[in-house]
Structures are given as structure tokens and as C-alpha cells.
Amino acid sequence: MSSPLTEFAQPVHELHVAVRELAGAAAALELPGLAGREWYELLTNKLVPQLSEEAFLIVAVVGGTNIGKTVVFNHIAGSRASSTSPLASGTKHPTCLIPEGFDESHDFKALFPGFVIRPSVQPEDALQESETHWLFWRTESTLPDNLVVLDTPDIDSEARINWERADQIRQSADVLVAILTQQKYNDAAVKEFFRRAAEEDKAVLIVFNQTQLPEDEAYWPLWIGTFCEETGVHPEHVYLAPYDRRAAEENRLEFYEREWPPSESMNSVSSSATDEGHDLLTDLSELRFAEIKLRTLEGSLAQLLDDRVGLPSYLLEIEQRTQEFQRAAELLSAHQLAKIDKWPEVPSRLLVREIREWWAGQREGWTASIHGVYNTIGRGLTWPVRAIHERIQGEVISPIEVYRRQEWEAILDVVEKVYAKLTWMSELGNPLLRPRLESLLGGTSRAELLRTLEEAHHKVDLELELKQLVSDELENFRSDSPQYYEFIRRIDGIAAAARPATSVVLFVTGFGPLGDAVAPVLAETAVQSLVHIAGDVAGGTVAAAAGETAISGTAATGAGYLEAKFRKLNVAFTARRAAWVAGLLKDHLLGSLPEELQHAAGIADGAETQRVRELMDQINGRLVASPDRQAVSTHVGSPEES
């Protein structure tokens, strides 16, 4: 008979895959992993392996230290299936009994995904020390075809690994045979274990072991009542087992069933002498197994989808954490890293020379020849004058080298201001940004960064960069405006007139579109009119913008229009150079920090999160749409179906 919840098998399997993919994507959020989260353990250990299987029961004998769990397990098995030990925490690994042929008709290993499955060779297998989670198994001919029984490590063990193994068995199980004693029924660890079992709607049979009968007849209802009240457990059956060491060792211990909850008319001093002992395996075989299987699967689904402790709480953690990363990213992008009010101007004569050379390259035929001759004659006539000037003044430094030196001074100013701003940001107390900035500032020495920048700066071919920029800008000018010829003709006068200062601002885009990040940075600067230049030349998450103080560039025609065009060439070159500096600072100082913050800030809205939400909604929808399921009466070992 298949589980009544097989319709959920596929979406639950897909959800399991989607959750793990989400956890991988959410690693950047630095949240605790999936392991140890109860809802995830139920998804992995219970729902995925059992929803699509036939309706069999997994019964686990569980309890605290040295209270006779293995003794009860051996009585259910009808033989010494697992070795007992007088030492605390003797059982280190679970031992599993399966019906003959069960491993051929079921994916037995998939039922216990947290364990390495090994055949049991001898009863002492479960006592061996090992960091590996072993599960020892053997077939048992006395078991019904659809009953699996396990002995487990202590649920209150001082050895964490023992109760981790017991916890995994609890998650996989449908029925728990709870072994209690007068010393352990009120133990905190024991009660916590069974609280979780009750939340998952596990079926529980209580065996109150090591009782003194008839003396304890008046007290066991109080002990079990306290246990049930504090755990939420509603036992299917309650048994009393007397303290009889020899009978326990010889596998002939008696189990006396008691009514629960006890009726008022029950004789509280009933003597065990008048009782007839029960065979636990027989009682387990008569459980309404399909009803219990359905109940425990539904209980696990309920825990998985619970807003407070289930998968939704994990999604809420992700959402809250992404908001923290968003605030950190916004803080990083809300403040300019550095502002240089007067970035060095490229010498006007260099710019004019490049414009003229570009213009010369546009001439064709006779015009090009005539201008080429005149230019050659002009250079010949001026050569003696230049030679005399150099003898008098000494070797003249080229204008481009003068610019290079001035730009290096500006870069030094940028580095100083960037370090100061990052230090200030680290002191604001943002819990995510502070340690990251402190790591950046402490891990890269300023001297090392400056050496890297200086070496890269020395290798830049500034003349080639200027030539390329002039060519790009004038090609656009020629195609867009008939006035470009007038611009070339009057270039000397225009160059002399267009002399406003250039401002440069460096900033981290960090979060959101580039324009959103730039706007607050530029609001208090003088670069608003040329924001598009920054967009053209600055890539990545550290950007630069360059702009000018107001000139007559707002004029649509005339001299002011031409001056603005010349000015645009100068500012565009400055913006490119500032963007180059920003790129180096990104690579050698900030590294991947802006991208990491931005990536983490988007995880809650990412595809992985949306996929998990879709599958949750799908499973919830099916639960709501499912008709009320009636309790079925099929028993373990019975061929009847509901």
C-alpha cells in the first residue's frame, strides 16, 4: 500500500533540491547552515525518503543513559540482537532490524541518509567508537513485512555525537518506544527530545522500566503524568517493566500494560502478580500503521511549513540578513570616497595639436598635400627658434610629462582622501561594513598601494589616450553638428577662452543602478552637467565623475557653444583618467567588497528564493485542497487496505 501522501513526493523532492541551492546562494549572508535545523533534518531524513515509499512503520527504541533501551530492543527482536553494556553511553551506533526481503523491495539506505549502512556481524558492533555515523542492520524473520525496528544511542549522552545520531533516528521514525525510569522521566534532555517528537506528531509507546511492583503502582501515574504534561506526548500504550536484572539478561522480562490516562475507578494498587505480560512485538504489529504513517508524515510537513520554526523562518532570516547587507551597501555608496576640486588640466596646446592632427587626417587629395607642405615648412622655420630656446633654458620637459607629474600629485591626494573616508566609514559601527573595511585597511599597506599605482601610472601612454579620445569625440561632433568646421577654424581662440576648473569625484556604486548611486554624491558638487561622461567611461562598482564650473556651454549656438565643445574634450579626458584611478583602487584596495555587498543584498529577491517560495506555496495549496483523510484500520502484517 502506498502512502496517502505520495502526491507530495515530487514537490517535496524538488523543494529539497531548491533549499540546498538557496543555501549555496545564501552562503554570502554568513547565516548558520542547514545542518541542525529541525525542519531541514525532517525534510532530509523523513519526508524525502518516505513520502513515495509504501506505508511501513519505523519504530525506534529511545531513552536516556543506562535505563535498559537495548534490553527492550532485544525483547522486541526476540533475541540478543544488540549487545548491552553496564557502562554509560554503551550504545554508540543504531542497530536496525528489517523484515526478510525488505532491502530488496525498498531503498533501505535512503531511509537513513545521515548514516553509513553496514551489515551487522555481531551484537557488539554498536559499541565500537567511531566518528563515522554507522547504522548496523540485519534481517529478522519474526518481524512483519512492514515493520522496521531500531535500537539507538542515548538521547541524553554527554557525547554529543551519540545524541546527534539518536536525533536523526527520531526524525526518520514513525513510532518511538520511550524507555523511562524514575531517575530519567524528568530529565531535561530527555524531555526536550520528546517535545520535538510530540511537535512532529510521532506515535509514542511508553515503557516505564525498572519499577518496583507493587510498591510503585501509586506513583507511576504521577511520573508519567508529569512527563506527558511537560512534553506534549500522548502515548498510544503504557507499560510497566519490573526491575529484574536476571530476567532482562535472559530476555524474559515482563511488560505489563496500564490504562492511559488512568481511569478514576482503576485500582491504584493492582498487583503485577495478577497481570499478564504483553509481547511488545505483537502489540507493535497491531498498531494502525497506515494511520500512524499518515500522521507522522503530516506532522513532519506541518513542521516544515511552520511559520515560527519551519522553512518560512529560514526565509525570514534570509530576508532580514539581506536588509542588513543592503544597509551596508547603501552606507558605502552614500558617501563620496574622494573629491578633488582641481584635477590637472591637459595642456591646451596638446589638445589643439591632437585636434589639428585629427583634422589633417580628414583631408583628402590636393588639400591634404598643400597643408602637408605648409606644415613641413612651418616646422622647419620654427626649429632654429626651438633649438636656441633649449640652449638658453636647458632641456624642456614635454607638456605631457608635466601633466603626468601633476596627475600623480592628484592621485596621491585621492589615495589620502580615500583612506580617510574608509576609516571614517569603519568607525560608524555598521556590524557588516566595519570588520570588512578594517580588514581592507589593515591588509593592504598604503605604501604598497602607492607603489602599485605609481608603476601602473608610469606605463600609461597618455598621448595615445588623448589621441583616441579626441578622435572619438570629434567623429561624434562631425556627425551631429554642421558647426564642427567653424570649431576647427577657431580652435586657438576657443582654447584660450575655455579655462574653468575641473572637479573629480570618486564613489562606490555599491547598491542599485549607477544613476541612483551617483545622484546623492553629485548633489553637492559641480559636476552635474556631465554625469553622462562618468557613465560612459567608468565601469564596475567604483566609478568617477568629472565636471566643470559653469561656463557658456549652455548656449545652443555661437562662441559659447564652441567653447563648451572644446571644454567637453578636456573634461572627458579628465573623467577617463579619474576612472582609471578608480579602477585601480577597486582592484588593489576595495577588491570585491562592493560586489559582495550588492550580491548579498539581492539574495532575498533572487531566483533561488523565489523557487523555494513557489514550491512552498504549491505544497501548501495541495494540503488545503486535499479532502479530509479518514483514519485507516490496516494493521501491520495485515493485507487489508483502507
XYZ file of C-alpha atoms in Angstrom:
642
model
C 0.000 0.000 0.000
C 1.358 3.433 -0.920
C 1.454 6.340 1.468
C -1.660 8.549 1.239
C 0.704 11.498 0.780
C 2.552 10.219 -2.310
C 1.160 13.191 -4.272
C 3.573 15.361 -2.284
C 6.638 13.278 -3.125
C 7.644 15.182 -6.271
C 7.220 18.769 -4.994
C 8.904 17.845 -1.699
C 11.852 16.339 -3.580
C 12.087 19.483 -5.716
C 11.859 21.604 -2.580
C 14.745 19.667 -1.038
C 16.905 20.423 -4.084
C 15.776 24.070 -4.176
C 16.520 24.598 -0.481
C 20.064 23.330 -0.910
C 20.563 25.587 -3.925
C 19.254 28.514 -1.898
C 21.624 27.684 0.956
C 24.506 27.753 -1.519
C 23.427 31.126 -2.879
C 22.883 32.452 0.652
C 26.359 31.473 1.842
C 27.381 35.106 1.337
C 24.933 36.098 4.088
C 27.002 34.214 6.676
C 23.960 32.558 8.255
C 24.155 29.242 10.129
C 23.987 26.323 7.698
C 21.110 23.923 7.118
C 22.564 21.138 9.251
C 20.966 21.090 12.678
C 17.806 22.920 11.588
C 14.956 20.648 12.645
C 12.769 21.381 9.613
C 15.628 20.585 7.239
C 16.506 17.377 9.059
C 12.861 16.288 8.797
C 12.822 17.171 5.115
C 16.003 15.172 4.530
C 15.536 12.244 6.898
C 11.758 11.776 6.843
C 9.859 13.397 4.006
C 12.145 12.893 1.009
C 12.851 9.180 1.621
C 9.413 8.143 2.910
C 6.708 10.069 1.054
C 6.963 7.902 -2.040
C 7.525 4.611 -0.208
C 4.957 2.020 0.794
C 3.378 2.566 4.168
C 5.672 0.741 6.576
C 6.496 1.794 10.129
C 9.904 2.695 11.506
C 9.959 2.006 15.247
C 12.839 3.321 17.365
C 13.561 2.330 20.956
C 14.808 5.518 22.618
C 15.707 6.819 26.048
C 18.402 8.070 28.375
C 21.590 6.533 29.716
C 21.620 3.094 31.349
C 17.864 2.588 31.559
C 17.540 -0.605 29.518
C 16.865 0.548 25.938
C 18.831 -2.304 24.429
C 17.143 -4.795 26.757
C 13.728 -3.727 25.458
C 15.020 -3.760 21.875
C 16.250 -7.337 22.297
C 12.861 -8.360 23.715
C 11.156 -6.926 20.614
C 13.672 -8.748 18.414
C 13.215 -11.963 20.345
C 16.977 -12.448 20.566
C 20.221 -10.744 21.613
C 20.276 -8.522 18.526
C 22.311 -5.768 20.184
C 24.845 -6.008 22.976
C 24.128 -4.449 26.349
C 26.764 -2.678 28.408
C 26.875 -1.737 32.097
C 28.802 1.398 31.136
C 27.151 4.749 30.457
C 26.629 5.564 26.746
C 27.428 1.979 25.817
C 25.446 2.021 22.558
C 27.346 4.253 20.127
C 25.531 3.425 16.873
C 21.966 2.451 15.972
C 21.174 -1.172 15.221
C 18.342 -1.825 12.775
C 16.221 -4.938 12.274
C 14.376 -5.271 8.958
C 11.991 -7.979 7.714
C 13.321 -10.552 5.304
C 13.221 -9.203 1.734
C 12.703 -5.594 2.869
C 16.050 -4.464 1.440
C 15.043 -5.908 -1.940
C 11.690 -4.134 -2.164
C 12.738 -0.816 -0.601
C 15.596 1.631 -0.961
C 16.697 0.827 2.552
C 19.820 3.021 2.554
C 17.786 6.072 1.505
C 15.669 5.795 4.651
C 18.606 6.854 6.807
C 20.555 9.393 4.703
C 22.725 10.567 7.584
C 24.283 7.147 8.146
C 26.711 4.770 6.515
C 24.823 1.458 6.361
C 26.726 -1.704 7.328
C 25.569 -5.297 7.873
C 25.664 -6.345 11.499
C 28.183 -9.110 12.119
C 27.875 -9.414 15.889
C 25.840 -7.752 18.676
C 28.902 -5.786 19.856
C 29.080 -3.789 16.590
C 27.049 -0.930 18.068
C 29.517 -0.478 20.949
C 32.557 0.479 18.861
C 33.977 4.005 18.902
C 33.927 5.831 15.561
C 33.398 9.364 14.277
C 31.530 7.886 11.321
C 27.770 7.592 11.732
C 27.356 3.841 11.277
C 23.993 2.082 11.185
C 24.249 -1.696 11.589
C 21.444 -3.828 10.204
C 20.335 -7.395 9.858
C 17.178 -9.193 8.833
C 14.801 -10.653 11.402
C 12.397 -13.389 10.341
C 9.950 -12.686 13.180
C 9.214 -9.132 12.006
C 6.107 -8.356 9.931
C 6.791 -7.323 6.337
C 6.250 -3.628 7.020
C 7.928 -3.054 10.378
C 11.487 -1.753 10.902
C 12.849 -1.616 14.471
C 15.923 0.245 15.760
C 17.985 0.454 18.923
C 19.515 3.927 19.401
C 22.296 5.691 21.303
C 21.404 7.639 24.448
C 19.367 10.790 23.946
C 20.962 12.448 26.995
C 24.548 11.372 26.366
C 27.434 13.632 27.324
C 28.948 12.578 23.991
C 27.309 14.972 21.518
C 27.794 12.568 18.636
C 25.574 9.984 20.371
C 22.524 12.195 20.727
C 23.074 13.571 17.222
C 22.656 10.014 15.956
C 19.614 9.473 18.161
C 18.116 12.723 16.863
C 18.460 11.583 13.255
C 16.722 8.303 14.080
C 13.899 10.223 15.793
C 13.374 12.272 12.647
C 13.144 9.154 10.479
C 10.908 7.210 12.865
C 7.123 6.913 12.966
C 6.860 5.261 16.389
C 9.056 5.844 19.425
C 9.215 3.298 22.221
C 10.127 5.643 25.081
C 12.065 3.932 27.855
C 11.650 5.886 31.105
C 12.701 5.294 34.688
C 12.131 7.046 37.966
C 15.541 8.687 37.527
C 15.090 9.776 33.890
C 11.437 10.681 33.304
C 12.044 14.281 34.381
C 15.498 14.743 32.821
C 15.763 17.988 30.808
C 17.484 16.438 27.770
C 15.004 13.563 27.686
C 12.026 15.922 27.857
C 13.432 18.155 25.085
C 13.861 15.127 22.820
C 10.241 14.092 23.305
C 8.920 17.646 22.955
C 10.276 17.603 19.426
C 8.750 14.194 18.844
C 5.351 15.498 20.001
C 5.628 18.535 17.706
C 6.197 16.138 14.810
C 3.181 14.051 15.930
C 5.172 10.858 16.448
C 3.332 7.892 17.915
C 4.803 7.041 21.335
C 4.667 3.890 23.440
C 5.969 4.337 26.996
C 7.796 1.554 28.802
C 8.394 2.622 32.406
C 11.314 0.381 33.253
C 12.977 -0.777 36.463
C 9.827 -0.358 38.572
C 9.285 -1.894 41.982
C 5.918 -3.615 41.871
C 3.513 -3.371 43.550
C 5.132 -0.512 45.518
C 5.297 1.865 42.525
C 1.690 1.370 41.401
C 0.668 4.504 43.270
C 3.447 6.623 41.779
C 3.872 5.742 38.118
C 0.741 7.727 37.068
C 2.292 10.823 38.651
C 5.636 10.234 36.952
C 4.164 9.614 33.531
C 1.653 12.440 34.002
C 4.484 14.888 34.654
C 6.379 13.599 31.632
C 3.369 13.903 29.302
C 2.386 17.332 30.594
C 5.875 18.752 30.043
C 6.493 17.169 26.633
C 3.065 17.156 24.990
C 3.283 13.398 24.384
C 0.025 11.400 24.242
C 1.108 7.748 24.461
C -0.617 5.026 22.454
C 0.251 2.440 25.139
C 1.864 2.488 28.581
C 3.754 -0.482 30.026
C 5.441 -1.138 33.344
C 8.527 -3.350 33.424
C 9.768 -4.595 36.808
C 13.347 -4.349 37.940
C 14.625 -7.891 37.305
C 18.218 -7.992 36.136
C 18.366 -11.729 35.505
C 15.100 -11.717 33.535
C 16.398 -8.794 31.491
C 19.633 -10.611 30.636
C 17.760 -13.804 29.737
C 15.279 -11.954 27.509
C 12.229 -12.931 29.575
C 11.280 -9.590 31.111
C 7.537 -8.998 31.553
C 5.780 -5.874 30.236
C 2.511 -5.033 31.998
C 0.160 -2.722 30.154
C -1.581 0.034 32.058
C -4.534 2.159 31.020
C -3.669 5.721 29.999
C -4.886 8.109 31.061
C -5.776 6.112 34.167
C -9.480 5.977 34.988
C -10.724 7.046 38.381
C -12.042 3.553 39.017
C -8.682 1.897 38.345
C -7.245 0.092 41.353
C -4.065 2.024 42.063
C -2.503 -0.866 43.943
C -3.078 -3.562 41.328
C -0.528 -6.300 41.783
C 1.678 -7.470 38.965
C 1.007 -10.993 40.166
C -2.464 -10.789 38.642
C -1.218 -9.202 35.396
C -0.448 -10.957 32.175
C 2.703 -9.747 30.444
C 2.484 -8.359 26.911
C 4.625 -9.202 23.922
C 5.788 -5.818 22.608
C 6.320 -7.049 19.060
C 2.745 -8.330 18.937
C 1.416 -5.006 20.189
C 3.541 -3.120 17.663
C 2.223 -5.401 14.909
C -1.335 -4.451 15.824
C -0.823 -0.706 15.552
C -2.966 1.089 12.997
C 0.125 1.555 10.900
C -1.281 3.443 7.896
C -2.961 5.951 10.187
C 0.274 6.439 12.144
C 2.338 6.753 8.959
C -0.022 9.378 7.614
C 0.001 11.192 10.933
C 3.789 11.334 11.239
C 4.273 12.434 7.632
C 1.674 15.168 8.074
C 3.376 16.156 11.325
C 6.696 16.486 9.522
C 5.072 18.521 6.746
C 3.500 20.783 9.361
C 6.899 21.351 10.994
C 8.460 22.036 7.606
C 5.880 24.708 6.763
C 5.528 26.193 10.253
C 5.997 29.982 10.181
C 7.705 30.006 13.554
C 10.171 27.110 13.370
C 9.989 25.801 9.800
C 11.275 26.779 6.392
C 9.424 30.150 6.454
C 11.533 31.160 9.454
C 14.671 30.427 7.408
C 13.381 32.598 4.573
C 12.688 35.347 7.108
C 16.284 35.060 8.334
C 17.489 35.483 4.759
C 15.238 38.494 4.207
C 16.388 40.208 7.397
C 20.026 39.474 6.661
C 19.813 40.822 3.116
C 18.378 44.030 4.537
C 21.469 44.327 6.733
C 23.696 43.900 3.679
C 21.574 46.425 1.807
C 22.109 48.983 4.561
C 25.856 48.318 4.474
C 25.937 48.709 0.678
C 23.917 51.917 0.845
C 26.228 53.296 3.518
C 29.244 52.583 1.346
C 27.649 54.224 -1.691
C 26.047 57.168 0.125
C 29.341 58.968 0.668
C 31.893 60.050 -1.915
C 35.253 58.396 -1.430
C 37.179 61.462 -2.515
C 36.695 64.806 -4.211
C 39.466 66.698 -5.991
C 38.363 70.232 -6.813
C 41.115 70.973 -9.331
C 42.234 67.971 -11.290
C 45.176 68.970 -13.549
C 44.226 70.277 -16.980
C 45.616 68.611 -20.048
C 47.742 71.354 -21.696
C 45.654 73.227 -24.247
C 48.378 73.115 -26.882
C 48.412 69.305 -26.660
C 44.687 69.210 -27.130
C 44.876 71.680 -30.013
C 47.672 69.642 -31.616
C 45.631 66.455 -31.421
C 42.604 68.239 -32.890
C 44.679 69.544 -35.787
C 46.249 66.159 -36.424
C 42.807 64.613 -36.469
C 41.684 67.317 -38.902
C 44.707 66.699 -41.087
C 43.750 63.062 -41.283
C 40.324 64.033 -42.622
C 41.733 65.987 -45.623
C 41.955 64.282 -48.947
C 43.715 64.856 -52.286
C 45.096 68.294 -53.214
C 44.033 69.910 -49.902
C 45.913 67.331 -47.874
C 49.069 67.802 -49.990
C 49.091 71.601 -49.739
C 48.554 71.555 -45.946
C 51.242 68.882 -45.568
C 53.776 71.076 -47.409
C 52.937 74.159 -45.345
C 53.159 72.188 -42.073
C 56.594 70.852 -43.046
C 57.826 74.344 -43.963
C 56.410 75.702 -40.692
C 58.218 73.108 -38.590
C 61.436 73.849 -40.487
C 61.179 77.576 -39.860
C 60.500 77.175 -36.140
C 63.201 74.590 -35.473
C 66.081 77.105 -35.058
C 63.984 79.109 -32.611
C 63.276 75.991 -30.520
C 66.930 74.972 -30.560
C 68.110 78.392 -29.329
C 65.442 78.349 -26.591
C 66.575 74.917 -25.359
C 70.242 76.053 -25.191
C 69.289 79.054 -23.091
C 66.654 77.421 -20.835
C 68.074 73.893 -20.729
C 66.212 70.738 -21.689
C 62.494 71.424 -21.794
C 60.145 68.895 -20.160
C 57.425 67.869 -22.576
C 53.910 69.105 -21.788
C 52.619 65.552 -21.451
C 55.259 64.764 -18.800
C 54.326 67.929 -16.950
C 50.746 66.718 -16.970
C 51.830 63.246 -15.813
C 53.591 64.743 -12.760
C 50.625 66.933 -11.914
C 48.256 63.994 -12.258
C 50.412 61.887 -9.933
C 50.124 64.590 -7.291
C 46.346 64.458 -7.717
C 46.417 60.655 -7.360
C 48.344 60.957 -4.095
C 45.637 63.331 -2.881
C 42.956 60.825 -3.938
C 44.582 57.947 -2.048
C 44.911 60.041 1.106
C 41.254 61.057 0.976
C 40.020 57.537 0.175
C 41.866 56.067 3.168
C 40.486 58.799 5.399
C 36.915 58.208 4.192
C 37.107 54.417 4.536
C 38.499 54.804 8.051
C 35.613 57.118 8.903
C 33.083 54.637 7.495
C 34.613 51.797 9.512
C 34.077 53.808 12.678
C 30.343 54.317 12.064
C 29.632 50.964 13.705
C 27.831 49.127 10.896
C 28.268 45.491 12.011
C 28.789 44.189 8.476
C 30.814 47.027 6.992
C 33.132 47.689 9.899
C 35.078 44.390 10.010
C 35.349 44.289 6.236
C 36.747 47.801 5.986
C 39.104 47.199 8.890
C 40.380 44.127 7.075
C 40.915 46.089 3.864
C 42.654 48.963 5.588
C 44.834 46.656 7.634
C 45.630 44.133 4.935
C 46.932 46.478 2.248
C 49.597 48.943 3.280
C 49.292 52.403 1.837
C 52.916 52.283 0.674
C 52.300 49.056 -1.232
C 49.217 50.506 -2.895
C 51.111 53.649 -3.904
C 53.913 51.591 -5.426
C 51.377 49.670 -7.478
C 49.659 52.867 -8.616
C 52.945 54.582 -9.460
C 54.136 51.664 -11.559
C 50.847 51.485 -13.442
C 50.760 55.266 -13.881
C 54.245 55.317 -15.363
C 53.236 52.759 -18.012
C 50.209 54.691 -19.274
C 50.603 56.192 -22.757
C 48.852 59.490 -22.075
C 49.379 60.850 -25.588
C 47.785 57.793 -27.159
C 44.863 58.017 -24.748
C 44.370 61.698 -25.599
C 44.545 60.946 -29.318
C 41.898 58.245 -29.042
C 39.571 60.468 -27.037
C 39.874 63.387 -29.490
C 39.179 61.066 -32.401
C 36.081 59.585 -30.753
C 34.641 62.937 -29.672
C 35.271 64.754 -32.964
C 33.819 61.919 -35.011
C 30.620 62.317 -32.988
C 30.784 66.116 -33.305
C 31.171 65.932 -37.068
C 28.187 63.644 -37.473
C 25.978 65.625 -35.089
C 26.712 69.255 -35.974
C 27.480 71.314 -39.099
C 29.459 73.714 -36.895
C 32.434 71.373 -36.455
C 34.313 73.166 -39.308
C 33.939 76.521 -37.524
C 35.185 74.793 -34.367
C 38.384 73.651 -36.116
C 38.960 77.055 -37.730
C 38.701 78.946 -34.443
C 40.407 76.346 -32.246
C 43.147 78.642 -30.895
C 40.730 81.297 -29.667
C 38.384 78.698 -28.240
C 41.214 77.027 -26.345
C 42.238 80.322 -24.811
C 38.691 81.103 -23.683
C 37.645 77.750 -22.163
C 39.600 77.622 -18.897
C 37.230 76.744 -15.988
C 38.446 74.363 -13.278
C 37.604 70.650 -13.368
C 36.290 68.748 -10.352
C 36.624 64.973 -9.887
C 34.531 62.810 -7.545
C 35.199 59.129 -6.792
C 32.383 56.999 -5.396
C 31.213 53.402 -4.894
C 28.042 52.478 -6.747
C 27.606 49.623 -4.269
C 23.834 49.235 -4.452
C 21.250 49.891 -7.124
C 21.615 51.368 -10.606
C 24.572 53.607 -11.336
C 22.404 56.698 -11.577
C 20.857 56.065 -8.151
C 24.278 55.824 -6.573
C 25.705 58.833 -8.390
C 22.867 61.220 -7.606
C 23.490 61.789 -3.867
C 27.232 62.015 -4.434
C 26.906 64.651 -7.128
C 24.197 66.688 -5.465
C 26.729 68.821 -3.593
C 29.367 69.025 -6.327
C 29.832 70.970 -9.517
C 29.714 68.012 -11.872
C 26.010 67.644 -12.527
C 26.135 68.797 -16.130
C 28.466 65.992 -17.192
C 27.238 62.944 -15.280
C 26.845 61.087 -18.577
C 30.590 61.215 -19.087
C 31.096 59.198 -15.915
C 28.594 56.685 -17.206
C 30.485 56.395 -20.480
C 33.944 55.857 -19.037
C 33.522 54.315 -15.570
C 32.859 50.603 -15.340
C 32.399 48.336 -12.370
C 31.296 49.350 -8.920
C 33.891 52.045 -8.214
C 33.348 54.990 -10.508
C 34.496 58.539 -11.152
C 32.719 61.619 -12.427
C 34.302 64.795 -13.722
C 32.588 68.115 -14.322
C 33.166 71.829 -14.643
C 32.089 75.066 -13.107
C 29.519 76.951 -15.127
C 30.653 78.343 -18.478
C 28.803 79.422 -21.580
C 28.285 75.784 -22.539
C 24.550 76.155 -22.098
C 24.384 78.316 -25.216
C 22.926 76.497 -28.187
C 24.954 78.364 -30.819
C 27.765 80.852 -31.202
C 31.029 81.178 -29.340
C 29.688 79.729 -26.111
C 28.595 76.580 -27.893
C 32.022 76.043 -29.441
C 33.757 76.757 -26.137
C 31.595 74.109 -24.485
C 32.570 71.575 -27.137
C 36.249 72.212 -26.523
C 35.648 72.074 -22.802
C 33.931 68.725 -23.172
C 37.102 67.270 -24.665
C 39.107 68.408 -21.660
C 36.603 67.183 -19.103
C 36.109 63.865 -20.899
C 39.850 63.242 -20.752
C 39.865 64.099 -17.051
C 36.933 61.749 -16.448
C 38.731 58.927 -18.204
C 41.847 59.460 -16.157
C 39.857 59.615 -12.915
C 38.010 56.442 -13.884
C 41.367 54.763 -14.479
C 42.401 55.681 -10.933
C 39.053 54.434 -9.609
C 39.569 51.113 -11.359
C 42.984 50.621 -9.777
C 41.629 51.466 -6.322
C 38.860 48.954 -6.914
C 41.308 46.217 -7.912
C 44.003 46.851 -5.323
C 42.146 48.271 -2.308
C 38.398 47.606 -2.236
C 38.627 44.326 -4.124
C 35.299 42.508 -4.414
C 33.692 44.214 -1.400
C 31.170 46.324 -3.380
C 30.074 43.330 -5.475
C 29.820 41.091 -2.413
C 27.574 43.558 -0.613
C 25.450 44.124 -3.686
C 25.119 40.384 -4.379
C 24.157 39.597 -0.788
C 21.627 42.439 -0.739
C 19.745 40.823 -3.619
C 19.538 37.228 -2.398
C 16.084 37.572 -0.805
C 14.675 38.533 -4.212
C 16.837 36.083 -6.158
C 15.717 33.195 -8.330
C 16.664 30.593 -5.714
C 14.497 32.226 -3.051
C 11.579 32.638 -5.425
C 11.789 28.969 -6.408
C 11.606 27.865 -2.766
C 8.592 30.132 -2.170
C 6.829 28.755 -5.253
C 7.286 25.160 -4.097
C 6.147 26.021 -0.562
C 3.003 27.610 -1.980
C 2.439 24.567 -4.189
C 2.701 22.158 -1.239
C 0.518 24.370 0.954
C -2.058 24.572 -1.807
C -2.209 20.800 -2.123
C -2.597 20.412 1.624
C -5.505 22.853 1.644
C -7.136 21.203 -1.367
C -6.776 17.644 -0.033
C -10.005 16.129 1.342
C -10.124 15.193 4.998
C -8.382 11.853 5.372
C -10.193 9.228 7.375
C -8.264 7.055 9.784
C -7.474 3.716 8.200
C -7.673 0.458 10.058
C -4.987 -1.580 8.348
C -2.631 -3.244 10.847
C 0.999 -4.094 10.500
C 1.250 -7.509 8.892
C -2.312 -7.326 7.549
C -3.081 -7.296 3.789
C -6.134 -5.072 4.295
C -6.158 -1.585 2.850
C -8.400 1.322 3.640
